[in-house]
GROMACS .gro file of N, CA and C in nm:
model
  390
    1MET      N    1   8.652  12.649  12.438
    1MET     CA    2   8.599  12.600  12.334
    1MET      C    3   8.649  12.478  12.302
    2TYR      N    4   8.792  12.449  12.339
    2TYR     CA    5   8.838  12.303  12.298
    2TYR      C    6   8.778  12.193  12.398
    3SER      N    7   8.738  12.250  12.501
    3SER     CA    8   8.674  12.144  12.613
    3SER      C    9   8.544  12.102  12.584
    4ILE      N   10   8.460  12.197  12.507
    4ILE     CA   11   8.341  12.174  12.446
    4ILE      C   12   8.367  12.065  12.342
    5LEU      N   13   8.452  12.086  12.250
    5LEU     CA   14   8.459  12.008  12.141
    5LEU      C   15   8.509  11.880  12.182
    6GLY      N   16   8.601  11.862  12.281
    6GLY     CA   17   8.642  11.732  12.350
    6GLY      C   18   8.520  11.651  12.396
    7TRP      N   19   8.428  11.723  12.465
    7TRP     CA   20   8.301  11.647  12.519
    7TRP      C   21   8.211  11.606  12.400
    8LEU      N   22   8.211  11.700  12.300
    8LEU     CA   23   8.138  11.666  12.204
    8LEU      C   24   8.198  11.538  12.106
    9ASN      N   25   8.325  11.541  12.104
    9ASN     CA   26   8.368  11.418  12.053
    9ASN      C   27   8.352  11.297  12.136
   10ALA      N   28   8.354  11.306  12.260
   10ALA     CA   29   8.339  11.192  12.344
   10ALA      C   30   8.184  11.142  12.319
   11LEU      N   31   8.097  11.240  12.322
   11LEU     CA   32   7.965  11.187  12.288
   11LEU      C   33   7.922  11.125  12.139
   12LEU      N   34   7.999  11.181  12.047
   12LEU     CA   35   8.004  11.128  11.909
   12LEU      C   36   8.050  10.964  11.912
   13LEU      N   37   8.157  10.975  11.965
   13LEU     CA   38   8.216  10.846  11.998
   13LEU      C   39   8.139  10.736  12.061
   14THR      N   40   8.065  10.780  12.156
   14THR     CA   41   7.964  10.696  12.227
   14THR      C   42   7.858  10.652  12.150
   15LEU      N   43   7.794  10.768  12.069
   15LEU     CA   44   7.683  10.730  11.985
   15LEU      C   45   7.735  10.649  11.871
   16MET      N   46   7.861  10.646  11.823
   16MET     CA   47   7.884  10.568  11.710
   16MET      C   48   7.901  10.400  11.755
   17ILE      N   49   7.950  10.374  11.899
   17ILE     CA   50   7.961  10.260  11.922
   17ILE      C   51   7.820  10.189  12.006
   18LEU      N   52   7.723  10.300  12.015
   18LEU     CA   53   7.614  10.237  12.085
   18LEU      C   54   7.543  10.123  11.999
   19PRO      N   55   7.537  10.140  11.862
   19PRO     CA   56   7.468  10.013  11.792
   19PRO      C   57   7.520   9.887  11.817
   20PHE      N   58   7.657   9.859  11.829
   20PHE     CA   59   7.715   9.775  11.855
   20PHE      C   60   7.685   9.694  11.988
   21ILE      N   61   7.668   9.778  12.086
   21ILE     CA   62   7.619   9.766  12.223
   21ILE      C   63   7.481   9.719  12.239
   22LEU      N   64   7.404   9.785  12.169
   22LEU     CA   65   7.248   9.776  12.181
   22LEU      C   66   7.210   9.651  12.110
   23VAL      N   67   7.268   9.607  12.009
   23VAL     CA   68   7.232   9.493  11.940
   23VAL      C   69   7.271   9.362  12.033
   24ARG      N   70   7.394   9.371  12.089
   24ARG     CA   71   7.437   9.272  12.199
   24ARG      C   72   7.322   9.260  12.310
   25ALA      N   73   7.302   9.368  12.363
   25ALA     CA   74   7.201   9.374  12.477
   25ALA      C   75   7.080   9.331  12.430
   26ASN      N   76   7.017   9.369  12.318
   26ASN     CA   77   6.886   9.297  12.253
   26ASN      C   78   6.909   9.152  12.264
   27LYS      N   79   7.014   9.098  12.219
   27LYS     CA   80   7.018   8.963  12.200
   27LYS      C   81   7.043   8.899  12.329
   28MET      N   82   7.115   8.944  12.420
   28MET     CA   83   7.134   8.886  12.539
   28MET      C   84   7.022   8.892  12.651
   29ILE      N   85   6.980   9.009  12.647
   29ILE     CA   86   6.880   9.045  12.767
   29ILE      C   87   6.737   9.020  12.725
   30PHE      N   88   6.714   9.076  12.614
   30PHE     CA   89   6.570   9.063  12.566
   30PHE      C   90   6.547   8.956  12.444
   31LYS      N   91   6.642   8.875  12.421
   31LYS     CA   92   6.638   8.761  12.300
   31LYS      C   93   6.588   8.809  12.165
   32GLY      N   94   6.619   8.944  12.134
   32GLY     CA   95   6.616   8.990  12.008
   32GLY      C   96   6.455   9.057  11.978
   33LYS      N   97   6.382   9.070  12.107
   33LYS     CA   98   6.225   9.099  12.096
   33LYS      C   99   6.212   9.262  12.088
   34ASN      N  100   6.304   9.322  12.159
   34ASN     CA  101   6.297   9.451  12.215
   34ASN      C  102   6.292   9.550  12.056
   35LYS      N  103   6.173   9.594  12.025
   35LYS     CA  104   6.159   9.660  11.878
   35LYS      C  105   6.219   9.816  11.904
   36GLY      N  106   6.197   9.874  12.013
   36GLY     CA  107   6.255  10.006  12.075
   36GLY      C  108   6.414   9.990  12.051
   37LEU      N  109   6.487   9.905  12.097
   37LEU     CA  110   6.615   9.894  12.085
   37LEU      C  111   6.665   9.887  11.941
   38GLN      N  112   6.568   9.818  11.853
   38GLN     CA  113   6.606   9.778  11.717
   38GLN      C  114   6.601   9.916  11.629
   39SER      N  115   6.495   9.997  11.669
   39SER     CA  116   6.466  10.125  11.581
   39SER      C  117   6.574  10.218  11.625
   40ILE      N  118   6.616  10.224  11.759
   40ILE     CA  119   6.743  10.324  11.777
   40ILE      C  120   6.854  10.285  11.712
   41THR      N  121   6.888  10.144  11.708
   41THR     CA  122   7.001  10.103  11.652
   41THR      C  123   7.005  10.126  11.476
   42LYS      N  124   6.869  10.103  11.418
   42LYS     CA  125   6.865  10.128  11.291
   42LYS      C  126   6.907  10.287  11.259
   43LEU      N  127   6.842  10.370  11.324
   43LEU     CA  128   6.855  10.503  11.336
   43LEU      C  129   7.006  10.536  11.331
   44LEU      N  130   7.066  10.491  11.448
   44LEU     CA  131   7.226  10.527  11.458
   44LEU      C  132   7.303  10.453  11.360
   45ARG      N  133   7.274  10.347  11.313
   45ARG     CA  134   7.350  10.315  11.200
   45ARG      C  135   7.354  10.389  11.088
   46LYS      N  136   7.226  10.459  11.042
   46LYS     CA  137   7.230  10.534  10.916
   46LYS      C  138   7.307  10.653  10.943
   47VAL      N  139   7.323  10.724  11.052
   47VAL     CA  140   7.393  10.822  11.072
   47VAL      C  141   7.572  10.804  11.125
   48HIS      N  142   7.582  10.669  11.124
   48HIS     CA  143   7.731  10.619  11.180
   48HIS      C  144   7.849  10.700  11.088
   49LYS      N  145   7.837  10.688  10.964
   49LYS     CA  146   7.934  10.729  10.888
   49LYS      C  147   7.969  10.910  10.879
   50GLN      N  148   7.833  10.943  10.894
   50GLN     CA  149   7.834  11.109  10.904
   50GLN      C  150   7.904  11.141  11.030
   51MET      N  151   7.871  11.080  11.126
   51MET     CA  152   7.920  11.110  11.266
   51MET      C  153   8.075  11.081  11.260
   52GLY      N  154   8.114  10.984  11.199
   52GLY     CA  155   8.258  10.949  11.190
   52GLY      C  156   8.329  11.061  11.121
   53ALA      N  157   8.263  11.122  11.018
   53ALA     CA  158   8.322  11.247  10.919
   53ALA      C  159   8.354  11.355  11.033
   54VAL      N  160   8.240  11.379  11.106
   54VAL     CA  161   8.240  11.493  11.194
   54VAL      C  162   8.330  11.474  11.289
   55LEU      N  163   8.352  11.361  11.347
   55LEU     CA  164   8.443  11.338  11.461
   55LEU      C  165   8.598  11.348  11.411
   56VAL      N  166   8.603  11.334  11.293
   56VAL     CA  167   8.766  11.338  11.232
   56VAL      C  168   8.786  11.496  11.233
   57ILE      N  169   8.695  11.560  11.178
   57ILE     CA  170   8.709  11.701  11.160
   57ILE      C  171   8.724  11.780  11.285
   58THR      N  172   8.617  11.755  11.392
   58THR     CA  173   8.622  11.804  11.522
   58THR      C  174   8.735  11.774  11.620
   59GLY      N  175   8.781  11.652  11.612
   59GLY     CA  176   8.908  11.594  11.648
   59GLY      C  177   9.021  11.677  11.629
   60ILE      N  178   9.040  11.700  11.506
   60ILE     CA  179   9.184  11.775  11.472
   60ILE      C  180   9.156  11.920  11.521
   61VAL      N  181   9.039  11.969  11.499
   61VAL     CA  182   9.010  12.137  11.556
   61VAL      C  183   9.030  12.124  11.698
   62HIS      N  184   8.988  12.027  11.787
   62HIS     CA  185   9.000  12.012  11.920
   62HIS      C  186   9.149  12.007  11.952
   63GLY      N  187   9.211  11.930  11.896
   63GLY     CA  188   9.369  11.912  11.941
   63GLY      C  189   9.439  12.030  11.892
   64TYR      N  190   9.414  12.128  11.792
   64TYR     CA  191   9.487  12.220  11.758
   64TYR      C  192   9.445  12.339  11.847
   65LEU      N  193   9.313  12.361  11.894
   65LEU     CA  194   9.298  12.452  11.987
   65LEU      C  195   9.346  12.425  12.133
   66ALA      N  196   9.343  12.309  12.177
   66ALA     CA  197   9.397  12.255  12.293
   66ALA      C  198   9.523  12.294  12.317
   67LEU      N  199   9.619  12.238  12.201
   67LEU     CA  200   9.770  12.266  12.212
   67LEU      C  201   9.825  12.349  12.117
   68GLY      N  202   9.769  12.414  12.023
   68GLY     CA  203   9.819  12.510  11.956
   68GLY      C  204   9.911  12.445  11.826
   69GLY      N  205   9.926  12.335  11.815
   69GLY     CA  206   9.988  12.271  11.720
   69GLY      C  207  10.000  12.120  11.741
   70PHE      N  208  10.096  12.080  11.640
   70PHE     CA  209  10.136  11.914  11.688
   70PHE      C  210  10.235  11.891  11.796
   71ILE      N  211  10.168  11.852  11.900
   71ILE     CA  212  10.275  11.828  12.012
   71ILE      C  213  10.228  11.662  12.044
   72ILE      N  214  10.352  11.591  12.078
   72ILE     CA  215  10.334  11.459  12.122
   72ILE      C  216  10.238  11.441  12.248
   73HIS      N  217  10.132  11.382  12.237
   73HIS     CA  218  10.013  11.378  12.310
   73HIS      C  219   9.939  11.261  12.308
   74THR      N  220   9.862  11.229  12.425
   74THR     CA  221   9.761  11.100  12.390
   74THR      C  222   9.679  11.125  12.292
   75GLY      N  223   9.625  11.249  12.286
   75GLY     CA  224   9.534  11.289  12.197
   75GLY      C  225   9.573  11.255  12.029
   76ILE      N  226   9.691  11.257  12.001
   76ILE     CA  227   9.756  11.228  11.883
   76ILE      C  228   9.738  11.085  11.854
   77LEU      N  229   9.773  11.003  11.950
   77LEU     CA  230   9.745  10.863  11.943
   77LEU      C  231   9.623  10.830  11.919
   78LEU      N  232   9.526  10.899  11.987
   78LEU     CA  233   9.381  10.857  11.969
   78LEU      C  234   9.348  10.901  11.839
   79TYR      N  235   9.399  11.021  11.781
   79TYR     CA  236   9.341  11.080  11.669
   79TYR      C  237   9.404  10.964  11.562
   80LEU      N  238   9.497  10.911  11.547
   80LEU     CA  239   9.564  10.827  11.459
   80LEU      C  240   9.481  10.696  11.462
   81ALA      N  241   9.460  10.650  11.589
   81ALA     CA  242   9.356  10.520  11.582
   81ALA      C  243   9.235  10.543  11.528
   82LEU      N  244   9.178  10.668  11.556
   82LEU     CA  245   9.053  10.692  11.490
   82LEU      C  246   9.067  10.713  11.340
   83LEU      N  247   9.148  10.760  11.283
   83LEU     CA  248   9.169  10.765  11.143
   83LEU      C  249   9.169  10.629  11.084
   84ALA      N  250   9.255  10.538  11.169
   84ALA     CA  251   9.292  10.388  11.098
   84ALA      C  252   9.146  10.322  11.127
   85THR      N  253   9.058  10.339  11.220
   85THR     CA  254   8.930  10.283  11.236
   85THR      C  255   8.841  10.327  11.128
   86GLY      N  256   8.836  10.454  11.098
   86GLY     CA  257   8.779  10.502  10.987
   86GLY      C  258   8.812  10.456  10.854
   87SER      N  259   8.943  10.437  10.862
   87SER     CA  260   8.982  10.379  10.721
   87SER      C  261   8.929  10.239  10.704
   88MET      N  262   8.944  10.155  10.806
   88MET     CA  263   8.891  10.006  10.786
   88MET      C  264   8.745  10.021  10.779
   89GLY      N  265   8.682  10.107  10.821
   89GLY     CA  266   8.533  10.120  10.801
   89GLY      C  267   8.497  10.151  10.662
   90PHE      N  268   8.573  10.242  10.596
   90PHE     CA  269   8.548  10.297  10.486
   90PHE      C  270   8.593  10.180  10.360
   91LEU      N  271   8.695  10.108  10.389
   91LEU     CA  272   8.729  10.011  10.306
   91LEU      C  273   8.641   9.884  10.321
   92PHE      N  274   8.573   9.851  10.435
   92PHE     CA  275   8.465   9.747  10.463
   92PHE      C  276   8.366   9.800  10.362
   93TYR      N  277   8.317   9.925  10.383
   93TYR     CA  278   8.197   9.972  10.292
   93TYR      C  279   8.222   9.943  10.171
   94ARG      N  280   8.340   9.974  10.092
   94ARG     CA  281   8.378   9.959   9.950
   94ARG      C  282   8.392   9.821   9.897
   95LYS      N  283   8.477   9.735   9.981
   95LYS     CA  284   8.511   9.596   9.938
   95LYS      C  285   8.437   9.482  10.016
   96LYS      N  286   8.359   9.513  10.101
   96LYS     CA  287   8.262   9.411  10.159
   96LYS      C  288   8.344   9.277  10.205
   97LYS      N  289   8.462   9.307  10.258
   97LYS     CA  290   8.549   9.193  10.317
   97LYS      C  291   8.544   9.204  10.459
   98LYS      N  292   8.509   9.070  10.513
   98LYS     CA  293   8.461   9.049  10.643
   98LYS      C  294   8.601   9.094  10.735
   99ILE      N  295   8.722   9.064  10.699
   99ILE     CA  296   8.824   9.094  10.773
   99ILE      C  297   8.834   9.245  10.805
  100LEU      N  298   8.787   9.315  10.720
  100LEU     CA  299   8.794   9.458  10.726
  100LEU      C  300   8.695   9.517  10.833
  101LEU      N  301   8.599   9.455  10.843
  101LEU     CA  302   8.488   9.493  10.941
  101LEU      C  303   8.546   9.443  11.092
  102GLN      N  304   8.620   9.315  11.093
  102GLN     CA  305   8.680   9.278  11.215
  102GLN      C  306   8.778   9.378  11.250
  103LEU      N  307   8.875   9.412  11.174
  103LEU     CA  308   8.963   9.534  11.187
  103LEU      C  309   8.919   9.664  11.243
  104HIS      N  310   8.806   9.699  11.177
  104HIS     CA  311   8.734   9.808  11.231
  104HIS      C  312   8.680   9.816  11.372
  105ARG      N  313   8.628   9.697  11.394
  105ARG     CA  314   8.591   9.661  11.548
  105ARG      C  315   8.694   9.669  11.641
  106TYR      N  316   8.803   9.606  11.603
  106TYR     CA  317   8.926   9.580  11.686
  106TYR      C  318   8.963   9.727  11.701
  107LEU      N  319   8.989   9.797  11.611
  107LEU     CA  320   9.048   9.934  11.619
  107LEU      C  321   8.944  10.018  11.687
  108ALA      N  322   8.819   9.997  11.680
  108ALA     CA  323   8.710  10.078  11.754
  108ALA      C  324   8.744  10.054  11.905
  109ALA      N  325   8.774   9.911  11.947
  109ALA     CA  326   8.821   9.888  12.079
  109ALA      C  327   8.936   9.981  12.131
  110LEU      N  328   9.046   9.967  12.051
  110LEU     CA  329   9.149  10.042  12.077
  110LEU      C  330   9.131  10.190  12.091
  111VAL      N  331   9.046  10.248  12.014
  111VAL     CA  332   9.012  10.417  12.009
  111VAL      C  333   8.943  10.423  12.164
  112ILE      N  334   8.839  10.323  12.218
  112ILE     CA  335   8.783  10.356  12.316
  112ILE      C  336   8.901  10.352  12.449
  113ALA      N  337   8.987  10.254  12.436
  113ALA     CA  338   9.090  10.230  12.544
  113ALA      C  339   9.176  10.354  12.539
  114LEU      N  340   9.201  10.419  12.415
  114LEU     CA  341   9.296  10.548  12.402
  114LEU      C  342   9.204  10.657  12.450
  115LEU      N  343   9.092  10.665  12.422
  115LEU     CA  344   8.993  10.767  12.489
  115LEU      C  345   9.001  10.772  12.631
  116ALA      N  346   8.978  10.659  12.690
  116ALA     CA  347   9.003  10.638  12.846
  116ALA      C  348   9.135  10.690  12.887
  117LEU      N  349   9.248  10.659  12.841
  117LEU     CA  350   9.359  10.728  12.861
  117LEU      C  351   9.405  10.850  12.871
  118HIS      N  352   9.333  10.908  12.748
  118HIS     CA  353   9.345  11.064  12.725
  118HIS      C  354   9.256  11.128  12.821
  119LEU      N  355   9.142  11.071  12.850
  119LEU     CA  356   9.062  11.149  12.985
  119LEU      C  357   9.125  11.142  13.100
  120ILE      N  358   9.177  11.015  13.132
  120ILE     CA  359   9.231  10.988  13.272
  120ILE      C  360   9.378  11.069  13.278
  121PHE      N  361   9.454  11.031  13.179
  121PHE     CA  362   9.623  11.076  13.195
  121PHE      C  363   9.651  11.131  13.078
  122PRO      N  364   9.608  11.253  13.043
  122PRO     CA  365   9.632  11.305  12.904
  122PRO      C  366   9.794  11.308  12.877
  123SER      N  367   9.863  11.342  12.993
  123SER     CA  368   9.996  11.387  12.960
  123SER      C  369  10.093  11.214  12.981
  124ALA      N  370  10.040  11.129  12.948
  124ALA     CA  371  10.109  11.008  12.971
  124ALA      C  372  10.233  10.991  12.898
  125LEU      N  373  10.231  11.030  12.766
  125LEU     CA  374  10.340  11.033  12.677
  125LEU      C  375  10.458  11.132  12.722
  126TYR      N  376  10.426  11.214  12.800
  126TYR     CA  377  10.547  11.337  12.835
  126TYR      C  378  10.626  11.233  12.920
  127TYR      N  379  10.585  11.155  13.009
  127TYR     CA  380  10.636  11.085  13.101
  127TYR      C  381  10.715  10.966  13.033
  128ILE      N  382  10.658  10.906  12.919
  128ILE     CA  383  10.746  10.791  12.859
  128ILE      C  384  10.858  10.849  12.771
  129PHE      N  385  10.861  10.971  12.722
  129PHE     CA  386  10.938  11.022  12.625
  129PHE      C  387  11.025  11.137  12.692
  130ASP      N  388  11.001  11.185  12.800
  130ASP     CA  389  11.078  11.263  12.886
  130ASP      C  390  11.217  11.204  12.938
   0.00000   0.00000   0.00000
């Protein structure tokens, strides 16, 4: 069950960053004229916050099912980065400060890097702290 939740989380994260990628692709490739990409982006932006909330919940459930408790693991780092990213996004939504959106995006890049580490080398922290 935990592996299904893990792949669901990876899918949710991909769907959450897709608007950022589609907007840039539309600007660079189609010069902003692709209405199909614009409509997909609009839909994904509407559900971005809800997907983030689901990701926070399923992330902690995935980690608990996989490890049976709190163990130093790359998933913990990924989860903490995810919480920080969500916090910056929430603060941006409330306060409308540009720096918070920039932090949200930088932290999202960190989440993607940590996801790659978690998928490729999940026990990396055991080698550092052992």
